[in-house]
mmCIF file of C-alpha atoms in Angstrom:
data_model
loop_
_atom_site.group_PDB
_atom_site.id
_atom_site.type_symbol
_atom_site.label_atom_id
_atom_site.label_comp_id
_atom_site.label_asym_id
_atom_site.label_seq_id
_atom_site.Cartn_x
_atom_site.Cartn_y
_atom_site.Cartn_z
ATOM 1 C CA UNK A 1 -13.892 -16.542 -16.330
ATOM 2 C CA UNK A 2 -15.751 -13.560 -14.877
ATOM 3 C CA UNK A 3 -18.409 -11.978 -16.965
ATOM 4 C CA UNK A 4 -18.606 -8.495 -15.541
ATOM 5 C CA UNK A 5 -21.775 -7.451 -17.438
ATOM 6 C CA UNK A 6 -23.664 -10.400 -16.029
ATOM 7 C CA UNK A 7 -21.846 -10.562 -12.742
ATOM 8 C CA UNK A 8 -21.227 -14.341 -12.828
ATOM 9 C CA UNK A 9 -18.486 -16.863 -13.128
ATOM 10 C CA UNK A 10 -18.075 -19.374 -15.862
ATOM 11 C CA UNK A 11 -16.034 -22.576 -15.282
ATOM 12 C CA UNK A 12 -13.747 -23.015 -18.279
ATOM 13 C CA UNK A 13 -11.514 -26.027 -17.133
ATOM 14 C CA UNK A 14 -9.186 -27.423 -14.631
ATOM 15 C CA UNK A 15 -5.607 -26.251 -13.891
ATOM 16 C CA UNK A 16 -3.130 -28.485 -11.988
ATOM 17 C CA UNK A 17 -1.521 -26.931 -8.877
ATOM 18 C CA UNK A 18 2.060 -27.607 -10.229
ATOM 19 C CA UNK A 19 1.260 -25.928 -13.595
ATOM 20 C CA UNK A 20 -0.360 -22.908 -11.927
ATOM 21 C CA UNK A 21 2.548 -22.489 -9.570
ATOM 22 C CA UNK A 22 4.948 -22.595 -12.357
ATOM 23 C CA UNK A 23 3.030 -19.996 -14.225
ATOM 24 C CA UNK A 24 2.907 -17.716 -11.119
ATOM 25 C CA UNK A 25 6.696 -18.088 -10.447
ATOM 26 C CA UNK A 26 6.177 -19.778 -7.122
ATOM 27 C CA UNK A 27 6.275 -23.284 -5.518
ATOM 28 C CA UNK A 28 3.170 -25.487 -5.339
ATOM 29 C CA UNK A 29 3.171 -25.244 -1.533
ATOM 30 C CA UNK A 30 2.948 -21.476 -1.781
ATOM 31 C CA UNK A 31 -0.256 -21.380 -3.835
ATOM 32 C CA UNK A 32 -3.067 -19.215 -2.374
ATOM 33 C CA UNK A 33 -6.670 -20.399 -1.896
ATOM 34 C CA UNK A 34 -7.629 -18.203 -4.964
ATOM 35 C CA UNK A 35 -5.567 -16.754 -7.648
ATOM 36 C CA UNK A 36 -6.936 -13.878 -9.967
ATOM 37 C CA UNK A 37 -5.468 -13.109 -13.318
ATOM 38 C CA UNK A 38 -6.318 -9.818 -14.930
ATOM 39 C CA UNK A 39 -6.101 -9.451 -18.734
ATOM 40 C CA UNK A 40 -6.822 -6.766 -21.297
ATOM 41 C CA UNK A 41 -8.809 -7.533 -24.515
ATOM 42 C CA UNK A 42 -6.674 -6.114 -27.304
ATOM 43 C CA UNK A 43 -9.574 -6.643 -29.892
ATOM 44 C CA UNK A 44 -11.100 -3.530 -28.130
ATOM 45 C CA UNK A 45 -8.111 -1.363 -27.323
ATOM 46 C CA UNK A 46 -6.225 -1.821 -30.760
ATOM 47 C CA UNK A 47 -9.230 -0.693 -32.638
ATOM 48 C CA UNK A 48 -9.504 2.562 -30.605
ATOM 49 C CA UNK A 49 -5.986 3.258 -29.522
ATOM 50 C CA UNK A 50 -3.680 1.406 -31.910
ATOM 51 C CA UNK A 51 0.016 1.592 -30.644
ATOM 52 C CA UNK A 52 -1.225 3.149 -27.395
ATOM 53 C CA UNK A 53 -3.241 -0.021 -26.595
ATOM 54 C CA UNK A 54 -0.459 -1.479 -24.424
ATOM 55 C CA UNK A 55 -0.384 1.402 -22.006
ATOM 56 C CA UNK A 56 -4.208 1.728 -21.876
ATOM 57 C CA UNK A 57 -4.631 -1.920 -21.147
ATOM 58 C CA UNK A 58 -2.069 -1.803 -18.449
ATOM 59 C CA UNK A 59 -3.356 1.469 -16.877
ATOM 60 C CA UNK A 60 -6.912 -0.076 -16.749
ATOM 61 C CA UNK A 61 -5.502 -3.243 -15.335
ATOM 62 C CA UNK A 62 -4.002 -1.205 -12.549
ATOM 63 C CA UNK A 63 -7.424 0.317 -11.893
ATOM 64 C CA UNK A 64 -9.071 -3.034 -11.618
ATOM 65 C CA UNK A 65 -6.199 -4.317 -9.478
ATOM 66 C CA UNK A 66 -6.761 -1.499 -7.049
ATOM 67 C CA UNK A 67 -10.481 -2.088 -6.757
ATOM 68 C CA UNK A 68 -9.721 -5.786 -5.920
ATOM 69 C CA UNK A 69 -7.304 -4.753 -3.322
ATOM 70 C CA UNK A 70 -9.900 -2.334 -1.688
ATOM 71 C CA UNK A 71 -12.569 -5.072 -1.682
ATOM 72 C CA UNK A 72 -10.118 -7.627 -0.168
ATOM 73 C CA UNK A 73 -8.911 -5.105 2.478
ATOM 74 C CA UNK A 74 -12.571 -4.321 3.352
ATOM 75 C CA UNK A 75 -13.218 -8.078 3.768
ATOM 76 C CA UNK A 76 -10.156 -8.647 5.712
ATOM 77 C CA UNK A 77 -8.706 -11.005 3.100
ATOM 78 C CA UNK A 78 -4.976 -11.286 2.762
ATOM 79 C CA UNK A 79 -3.535 -10.520 -0.700
ATOM 80 C CA UNK A 80 -0.237 -11.258 -2.393
ATOM 81 C CA UNK A 81 0.892 -10.034 -5.779
ATOM 82 C CA UNK A 82 2.855 -12.190 -8.356
ATOM 83 C CA UNK A 83 5.051 -9.955 -10.454
ATOM 84 C CA UNK A 84 7.117 -12.773 -12.001
ATOM 85 C CA UNK A 85 4.485 -14.571 -13.886
ATOM 86 C CA UNK A 86 5.297 -16.688 -16.983
ATOM 87 C CA UNK A 87 2.771 -15.083 -19.370
ATOM 88 C CA UNK A 88 2.826 -17.707 -22.195
ATOM 89 C CA UNK A 89 2.156 -20.508 -19.850
ATOM 90 C CA UNK A 90 -0.566 -18.610 -18.205
ATOM 91 C CA UNK A 91 -2.212 -18.121 -21.620
ATOM 92 C CA UNK A 92 -1.848 -21.873 -22.297
ATOM 93 C CA UNK A 93 -3.475 -22.740 -19.006
ATOM 94 C CA UNK A 94 -6.286 -20.326 -19.405
ATOM 95 C CA UNK A 95 -6.823 -21.221 -23.119
ATOM 96 C CA UNK A 96 -6.211 -17.660 -24.320
ATOM 97 C CA UNK A 97 -4.843 -16.803 -27.762
ATOM 98 C CA UNK A 98 -1.105 -15.782 -27.731
ATOM 99 C CA UNK A 99 -0.866 -13.938 -30.936
ATOM 100 C CA UNK A 100 -2.881 -11.068 -32.826
ATOM 101 C CA UNK A 101 -5.746 -9.804 -30.792
ATOM 102 C CA UNK A 102 -4.841 -11.609 -27.772
ATOM 103 C CA UNK A 103 -5.593 -11.177 -24.087
ATOM 104 C CA UNK A 104 -2.788 -9.163 -22.669
ATOM 105 C CA UNK A 105 -1.781 -10.156 -19.009
ATOM 106 C CA UNK A 106 -1.952 -7.239 -16.643
ATOM 107 C CA UNK A 107 -1.665 -8.610 -13.146
ATOM 108 C CA UNK A 108 -1.912 -11.703 -10.997
ATOM 109 C CA UNK A 109 -2.814 -11.664 -7.274
ATOM 110 C CA UNK A 110 -3.591 -14.282 -4.631
ATOM 111 C CA UNK A 111 -6.460 -13.984 -2.189
ATOM 112 C CA UNK A 112 -6.435 -15.654 1.245
ATOM 113 C CA UNK A 113 -3.653 -16.746 3.652
ATOM 114 C CA UNK A 114 -1.167 -19.216 2.105
ATOM 115 C CA UNK A 115 -1.007 -22.450 4.144
ATOM 116 C CA UNK A 116 2.352 -24.005 3.364
ATOM 117 C CA UNK A 117 1.659 -27.636 2.808
ATOM 118 C CA UNK A 118 5.210 -28.795 3.454
ATOM 119 C CA UNK A 119 8.646 -27.637 4.532
ATOM 120 C CA UNK A 120 11.123 -26.307 1.960
ATOM 121 C CA UNK A 121 13.687 -28.855 0.826
ATOM 122 C CA UNK A 122 16.552 -29.364 3.228
ATOM 123 C CA UNK A 123 19.990 -29.840 1.777
ATOM 124 C CA UNK A 124 21.210 -31.951 4.780
ATOM 125 C CA UNK A 125 19.378 -35.059 3.766
ATOM 126 C CA UNK A 126 20.113 -38.781 3.310
ATOM 127 C CA UNK A 127 22.247 -39.280 0.186
ATOM 128 C CA UNK A 128 19.327 -41.040 -1.521
ATOM 129 C CA UNK A 129 17.148 -38.072 -1.054
ATOM 130 C CA UNK A 130 19.638 -35.340 -2.105
ATOM 131 C CA UNK A 131 18.811 -35.602 -5.818
ATOM 132 C CA UNK A 132 15.073 -35.115 -5.139
ATOM 133 C CA UNK A 133 15.872 -32.280 -3.048
ATOM 134 C CA UNK A 134 18.076 -30.573 -5.630
ATOM 135 C CA UNK A 135 15.263 -31.075 -8.245
ATOM 136 C CA UNK A 136 12.867 -29.359 -5.935
ATOM 137 C CA UNK A 137 15.237 -26.426 -5.210
ATOM 138 C CA UNK A 138 15.530 -25.866 -9.012
ATOM 139 C CA UNK A 139 11.820 -25.423 -9.350
ATOM 140 C CA UNK A 140 12.343 -21.675 -9.718
ATOM 141 C CA UNK A 141 15.261 -19.238 -9.979
ATOM 142 C CA UNK A 142 16.396 -17.920 -6.666
ATOM 143 C CA UNK A 143 16.808 -16.111 -4.598
ATOM 144 C CA UNK A 144 13.477 -14.661 -5.166
ATOM 145 C CA UNK A 145 11.901 -11.384 -4.384
ATOM 146 C CA UNK A 146 9.853 -11.298 -1.228
ATOM 147 C CA UNK A 147 6.184 -11.655 -1.756
ATOM 148 C CA UNK A 148 4.966 -9.791 1.307
ATOM 149 C CA UNK A 149 6.482 -6.658 2.938
ATOM 150 C CA UNK A 150 5.721 -5.296 6.344
ATOM 151 C CA UNK A 151 2.130 -4.138 7.243
ATOM 152 C CA UNK A 152 1.686 -0.445 6.430
ATOM 153 C CA UNK A 153 -0.347 1.806 8.703
ATOM 154 C CA UNK A 154 -3.201 3.736 6.995
ATOM 155 C CA UNK A 155 -2.332 7.339 5.981
ATOM 156 C CA UNK A 156 -3.622 10.253 8.032
ATOM 157 C CA UNK A 157 -6.660 11.863 6.235
ATOM 158 C CA UNK A 158 -9.049 14.781 6.888
ATOM 159 C CA UNK A 159 -12.431 14.111 8.571
ATOM 160 C CA UNK A 160 -15.003 12.665 6.189
ATOM 161 C CA UNK A 161 -18.202 10.888 5.958
ATOM 162 C CA UNK A 162 -17.625 7.210 6.584
ATOM 163 C CA UNK A 163 -19.254 5.083 3.928
ATOM 164 C CA UNK A 164 -19.184 1.421 3.097
ATOM 165 C CA UNK A 165 -16.883 0.220 0.307
ATOM 166 C CA UNK A 166 -19.995 -1.078 -1.392
ATOM 167 C CA UNK A 167 -21.669 2.364 -1.291
ATOM 168 C CA UNK A 168 -18.553 3.967 -2.714
ATOM 169 C CA UNK A 169 -18.356 1.486 -5.482
ATOM 170 C CA UNK A 170 -21.944 2.130 -6.457
ATOM 171 C CA UNK A 171 -21.394 5.890 -6.543
ATOM 172 C CA UNK A 172 -18.567 5.643 -9.089
ATOM 173 C CA UNK A 173 -19.099 7.862 -12.162
ATOM 174 C CA UNK A 174 -16.979 9.488 -14.694
ATOM 175 C CA UNK A 175 -17.345 13.287 -14.244
ATOM 176 C CA UNK A 176 -16.074 15.708 -16.915
ATOM 177 C CA UNK A 177 -17.834 18.875 -15.835
ATOM 178 C CA UNK A 178 -16.838 20.572 -12.619
ATOM 179 C CA UNK A 179 -18.165 23.479 -10.366
ATOM 180 C CA UNK A 180 -16.183 26.577 -9.642
ATOM 181 C CA UNK A 181 -15.936 25.524 -6.020
ATOM 182 C CA UNK A 182 -12.385 25.316 -4.828
ATOM 183 C CA UNK A 183 -11.013 22.130 -2.946
ATOM 184 C CA UNK A 184 -9.700 22.519 0.573
ATOM 185 C CA UNK A 185 -6.020 21.995 1.300
ATOM 186 C CA UNK A 186 -6.970 19.210 3.786
ATOM 187 C CA UNK A 187 -8.874 17.294 1.129
ATOM 188 C CA UNK A 188 -5.893 17.663 -1.261
ATOM 189 C CA UNK A 189 -3.428 16.423 1.236
ATOM 190 C CA UNK A 190 -5.734 13.382 2.113
ATOM 191 C CA UNK A 191 -6.137 12.511 -1.611
ATOM 192 C CA UNK A 192 -2.394 12.641 -2.276
ATOM 193 C CA UNK A 193 -1.507 10.502 0.790
ATOM 194 C CA UNK A 194 -4.055 7.852 -0.286
ATOM 195 C CA UNK A 195 -2.874 7.774 -3.879
ATOM 196 C CA UNK A 196 0.825 7.277 -2.798
ATOM 197 C CA UNK A 197 -0.262 4.641 -0.219
ATOM 198 C CA UNK A 198 -1.777 2.583 -3.004
ATOM 199 C CA UNK A 199 1.686 2.383 -4.776
ATOM 200 C CA UNK A 200 3.567 1.589 -1.476
ATOM 201 C CA UNK A 201 1.104 -1.286 -0.603
ATOM 202 C CA UNK A 202 1.688 -2.767 -4.092
ATOM 203 C CA UNK A 203 5.425 -2.551 -3.438
ATOM 204 C CA UNK A 204 4.895 -4.385 -0.204
ATOM 205 C CA UNK A 205 2.549 -7.068 -1.745
ATOM 206 C CA UNK A 206 4.757 -7.797 -4.719
ATOM 207 C CA UNK A 207 8.231 -7.307 -3.480
ATOM 208 C CA UNK A 208 8.999 -4.952 -6.405
ATOM 209 C CA UNK A 209 9.881 -1.460 -5.110
ATOM 210 C CA UNK A 210 9.236 0.917 -7.879
ATOM 211 C CA UNK A 211 9.619 4.709 -7.337
ATOM 212 C CA UNK A 212 6.390 6.482 -8.310
ATOM 213 C CA UNK A 213 5.729 10.198 -8.061
ATOM 214 C CA UNK A 214 2.262 11.953 -7.626
ATOM 215 C CA UNK A 215 1.904 15.410 -8.841
ATOM 216 C CA UNK A 216 -0.922 17.787 -8.093
ATOM 217 C CA UNK A 217 -1.644 20.598 -10.365
ATOM 218 C CA UNK A 218 -3.777 22.864 -8.295
ATOM 219 C CA UNK A 219 -5.858 25.514 -10.021
ATOM 220 C CA UNK A 220 -8.410 26.278 -7.284
ATOM 221 C CA UNK A 221 -8.071 25.661 -3.609
ATOM 222 C CA UNK A 222 -8.627 26.949 -0.155
ATOM 223 C CA UNK A 223 -5.584 27.634 1.982
ATOM 224 C CA UNK A 224 -3.271 26.496 -0.805
ATOM 225 C CA UNK A 225 -1.815 28.758 -3.461
ATOM 226 C CA UNK A 226 -2.270 27.640 -7.154
ATOM 227 C CA UNK A 227 0.734 25.853 -8.386
ATOM 228 C CA UNK A 228 2.283 22.429 -8.979
ATOM 229 C CA UNK A 229 2.919 20.305 -5.966
ATOM 230 C CA UNK A 230 4.629 16.898 -5.481
ATOM 231 C CA UNK A 231 3.742 14.510 -2.691
ATOM 232 C CA UNK A 232 6.725 14.011 -0.389
ATOM 233 C CA UNK A 233 6.083 10.597 1.438
ATOM 234 C CA UNK A 234 8.919 11.070 3.935
ATOM 235 C CA UNK A 235 7.721 14.508 4.981
ATOM 236 C CA UNK A 236 4.060 13.340 4.545
ATOM 237 C CA UNK A 237 3.139 16.588 2.839
ATOM 238 C CA UNK A 238 2.797 18.479 -0.424
ATOM 239 C CA UNK A 239 5.927 20.218 -1.721
ATOM 240 C CA UNK A 240 5.491 23.117 -4.009
ATOM 241 C CA UNK A 241 7.479 22.636 -7.211
ATOM 242 C CA UNK A 242 6.252 25.742 -9.102
ATOM 243 C CA UNK A 243 4.100 28.561 -8.063
ATOM 244 C CA UNK A 244 1.059 29.617 -10.247
ATOM 245 C CA UNK A 245 -0.969 27.581 -12.722
ATOM 246 C CA UNK A 246 -3.174 28.806 -15.528
ATOM 247 C CA UNK A 247 -5.830 27.405 -17.821
ATOM 248 C CA UNK A 248 -3.407 27.569 -20.702
ATOM 249 C CA UNK A 249 -0.879 25.452 -18.864
ATOM 250 C CA UNK A 250 -3.377 22.636 -18.389
ATOM 251 C CA UNK A 251 -4.781 22.751 -22.007
ATOM 252 C CA UNK A 252 -1.154 22.052 -23.169
ATOM 253 C CA UNK A 253 -0.901 18.781 -21.474
ATOM 254 C CA UNK A 254 -4.212 17.212 -22.451
ATOM 255 C CA UNK A 255 -6.068 16.197 -25.542
ATOM 256 C CA UNK A 256 -9.578 16.644 -24.061
ATOM 257 C CA UNK A 257 -9.457 20.427 -23.215
ATOM 258 C CA UNK A 258 -12.613 20.300 -21.028
ATOM 259 C CA UNK A 259 -10.569 18.711 -18.265
ATOM 260 C CA UNK A 260 -8.678 22.023 -17.883
ATOM 261 C CA UNK A 261 -11.674 23.355 -16.028
ATOM 262 C CA UNK A 262 -11.162 21.175 -12.997
ATOM 263 C CA UNK A 263 -9.715 22.606 -9.868
ATOM 264 C CA UNK A 264 -7.169 19.669 -9.504
ATOM 265 C CA UNK A 265 -5.325 17.663 -12.066
ATOM 266 C CA UNK A 266 -3.163 14.678 -10.979
ATOM 267 C CA UNK A 267 -0.347 13.175 -12.948
ATOM 268 C CA UNK A 268 1.554 9.956 -11.984
ATOM 269 C CA UNK A 269 5.132 9.515 -13.122
ATOM 270 C CA UNK A 270 7.429 6.588 -12.873
ATOM 271 C CA UNK A 271 11.160 6.090 -13.195
ATOM 272 C CA UNK A 272 11.116 4.319 -16.647
ATOM 273 C CA UNK A 273 14.855 4.050 -16.809
ATOM 274 C CA UNK A 274 15.114 2.351 -13.440
ATOM 275 C CA UNK A 275 12.172 -0.062 -14.198
ATOM 276 C CA UNK A 276 13.512 -1.037 -17.601
ATOM 277 C CA UNK A 277 17.071 -1.618 -16.409
ATOM 278 C CA UNK A 278 16.009 -3.740 -13.400
ATOM 279 C CA UNK A 279 13.013 -5.656 -14.844
ATOM 280 C CA UNK A 280 13.116 -5.245 -18.599
ATOM 281 C CA UNK A 281 9.842 -4.512 -20.525
ATOM 282 C CA UNK A 282 7.939 -5.984 -17.612
ATOM 283 C CA UNK A 283 9.097 -3.011 -15.583
ATOM 284 C CA UNK A 284 7.196 -0.639 -17.876
ATOM 285 C CA UNK A 285 4.078 -2.810 -17.489
ATOM 286 C CA UNK A 286 4.576 -2.675 -13.673
ATOM 287 C CA UNK A 287 4.855 1.139 -13.309
ATOM 288 C CA UNK A 288 1.939 1.667 -15.697
ATOM 289 C CA UNK A 289 -0.167 -0.670 -13.560
ATOM 290 C CA UNK A 290 0.782 1.173 -10.377
ATOM 291 C CA UNK A 291 -0.138 4.476 -11.934
ATOM 292 C CA UNK A 292 -3.633 3.170 -12.630
ATOM 293 C CA UNK A 293 -3.820 1.934 -8.964
ATOM 294 C CA UNK A 294 -2.870 5.211 -7.541
ATOM 295 C CA UNK A 295 -5.451 7.225 -9.465
ATOM 296 C CA UNK A 296 -8.125 4.606 -8.918
ATOM 297 C CA UNK A 297 -7.607 4.940 -5.041
ATOM 298 C CA UNK A 298 -7.935 8.760 -5.346
ATOM 299 C CA UNK A 299 -11.094 8.628 -7.494
ATOM 300 C CA UNK A 300 -12.733 6.142 -5.079
ATOM 301 C CA UNK A 301 -11.699 7.689 -1.871
ATOM 302 C CA UNK A 302 -12.519 11.173 -3.045
ATOM 303 C CA UNK A 303 -16.226 10.385 -2.890
ATOM 304 C CA UNK A 304 -15.891 10.428 0.814
ATOM 305 C CA UNK A 305 -15.407 14.276 0.483
ATOM 306 C CA UNK A 306 -17.909 14.462 -2.481
ATOM 307 C CA UNK A 307 -14.960 14.861 -4.835
ATOM 308 C CA UNK A 308 -15.628 13.399 -8.305
ATOM 309 C CA UNK A 309 -13.498 13.174 -11.400
ATOM 310 C CA UNK A 310 -12.277 11.131 -14.386
ATOM 311 C CA UNK A 311 -9.080 9.376 -15.304
ATOM 312 C CA UNK A 312 -7.550 9.968 -18.681
ATOM 313 C CA UNK A 313 -4.486 8.491 -20.469
ATOM 314 C CA UNK A 314 -4.052 11.067 -23.306
ATOM 315 C CA UNK A 315 -1.145 12.934 -21.662
ATOM 316 C CA UNK A 316 0.744 15.259 -24.022
ATOM 317 C CA UNK A 317 4.099 13.981 -22.613
ATOM 318 C CA UNK A 318 6.449 16.520 -24.153
ATOM 319 C CA UNK A 319 4.244 19.495 -22.824
ATOM 320 C CA UNK A 320 3.875 17.695 -19.458
ATOM 321 C CA UNK A 321 7.634 17.281 -19.270
ATOM 322 C CA UNK A 322 8.187 20.954 -19.816
ATOM 323 C CA UNK A 323 5.437 21.928 -17.326
ATOM 324 C CA UNK A 324 6.578 19.677 -14.542
ATOM 325 C CA UNK A 325 10.295 20.185 -15.234
ATOM 326 C CA UNK A 326 11.081 16.535 -15.740
ATOM 327 C CA UNK A 327 13.157 14.531 -18.348
ATOM 328 C CA UNK A 328 10.244 12.054 -19.148
ATOM 329 C CA UNK A 329 12.758 9.172 -18.678
ATOM 330 C CA UNK A 330 13.568 9.118 -14.981
ATOM 331 C CA UNK A 331 10.139 10.690 -14.453
ATOM 332 C CA UNK A 332 7.885 9.354 -17.286
ATOM 333 C CA UNK A 333 4.301 10.762 -17.388
ATOM 334 C CA UNK A 334 1.984 7.702 -17.346
ATOM 335 C CA UNK A 335 -1.507 8.485 -16.287
ATOM 336 C CA UNK A 336 -3.611 11.543 -15.279
ATOM 337 C CA UNK A 337 -6.960 12.371 -13.776
ATOM 338 C CA UNK A 338 -9.116 15.490 -13.132
ATOM 339 C CA UNK A 339 -11.002 16.036 -9.864
ATOM 340 C CA UNK A 340 -13.289 18.618 -8.320
ATOM 341 C CA UNK A 341 -16.959 18.936 -7.352
ATOM 342 C CA UNK A 342 -19.776 17.963 -9.689
ATOM 343 C CA UNK A 343 -21.194 21.004 -11.741
ATOM 344 C CA UNK A 344 -24.732 20.016 -10.754
ATOM 345 C CA UNK A 345 -24.127 20.609 -7.037
#
């Protein structure tokens, strides 16, 4: 168990490889050198957010998941995501409560290259071995989703100050007051590309392809008219969805009106209907987690251009739906963030 406030690990027990593999939905010979399970403490989130605690926990889990990905990428460590975990079994293995104020599972990832310890069972075996082979083949439901997709090239971004990941992590702050200074179109383009890239890399890592949309609500920018834009990955550019954007438009979609002063507001939407139909309730968890990853990537990468901001989950979904022109089912508002330059310079 990792104690973040003391930055140390505590040994809580031993988990057999076979049991862990079953909980992750893989075979024992596919276990990574290290597996990390992310959970959310419902004791805290329920007290503050009540029925909204599921989404808040999942969004925060997506943010933590993205930071782990950034650290692994910087260290050259291979990652793989496990979307088909057996949550009750994981809770049992980790000695976590499974009712009431439980620890809600948010993600599971593996670190390090998997060294397959043996070959997959071969059906063309001696008759005495066929039963053992069939038992092994029934170890999980198949065919399974691929765990690793093709390697993705990094997105093209504007010139920026190159900083170490450690330096960027230490600079993270939540900013709620913004200067009047507008953001350049090149920086907006770069942040959008990086945010969408985070979602695509999770698709590749987990094998679950989930359509996510990043919206940019631009209030003040250089070389870009105020309005609502959507990132088009195929065209690698911002597509205007509606010209013009006012302070009143932004106030209507948020509970904390101070964020409406930011030059840029980002909203992430996901196809709730598709996710639910294909993956059940876990599909909702997956698109919420991806929304957290996308905005976490933007907030961290933005520091390379001195852009600061704050993520917020209190989206007024009905107002956001009207403003973006979406039905809130095939495009469900999940997470938002405000970005700009710090008011103190």
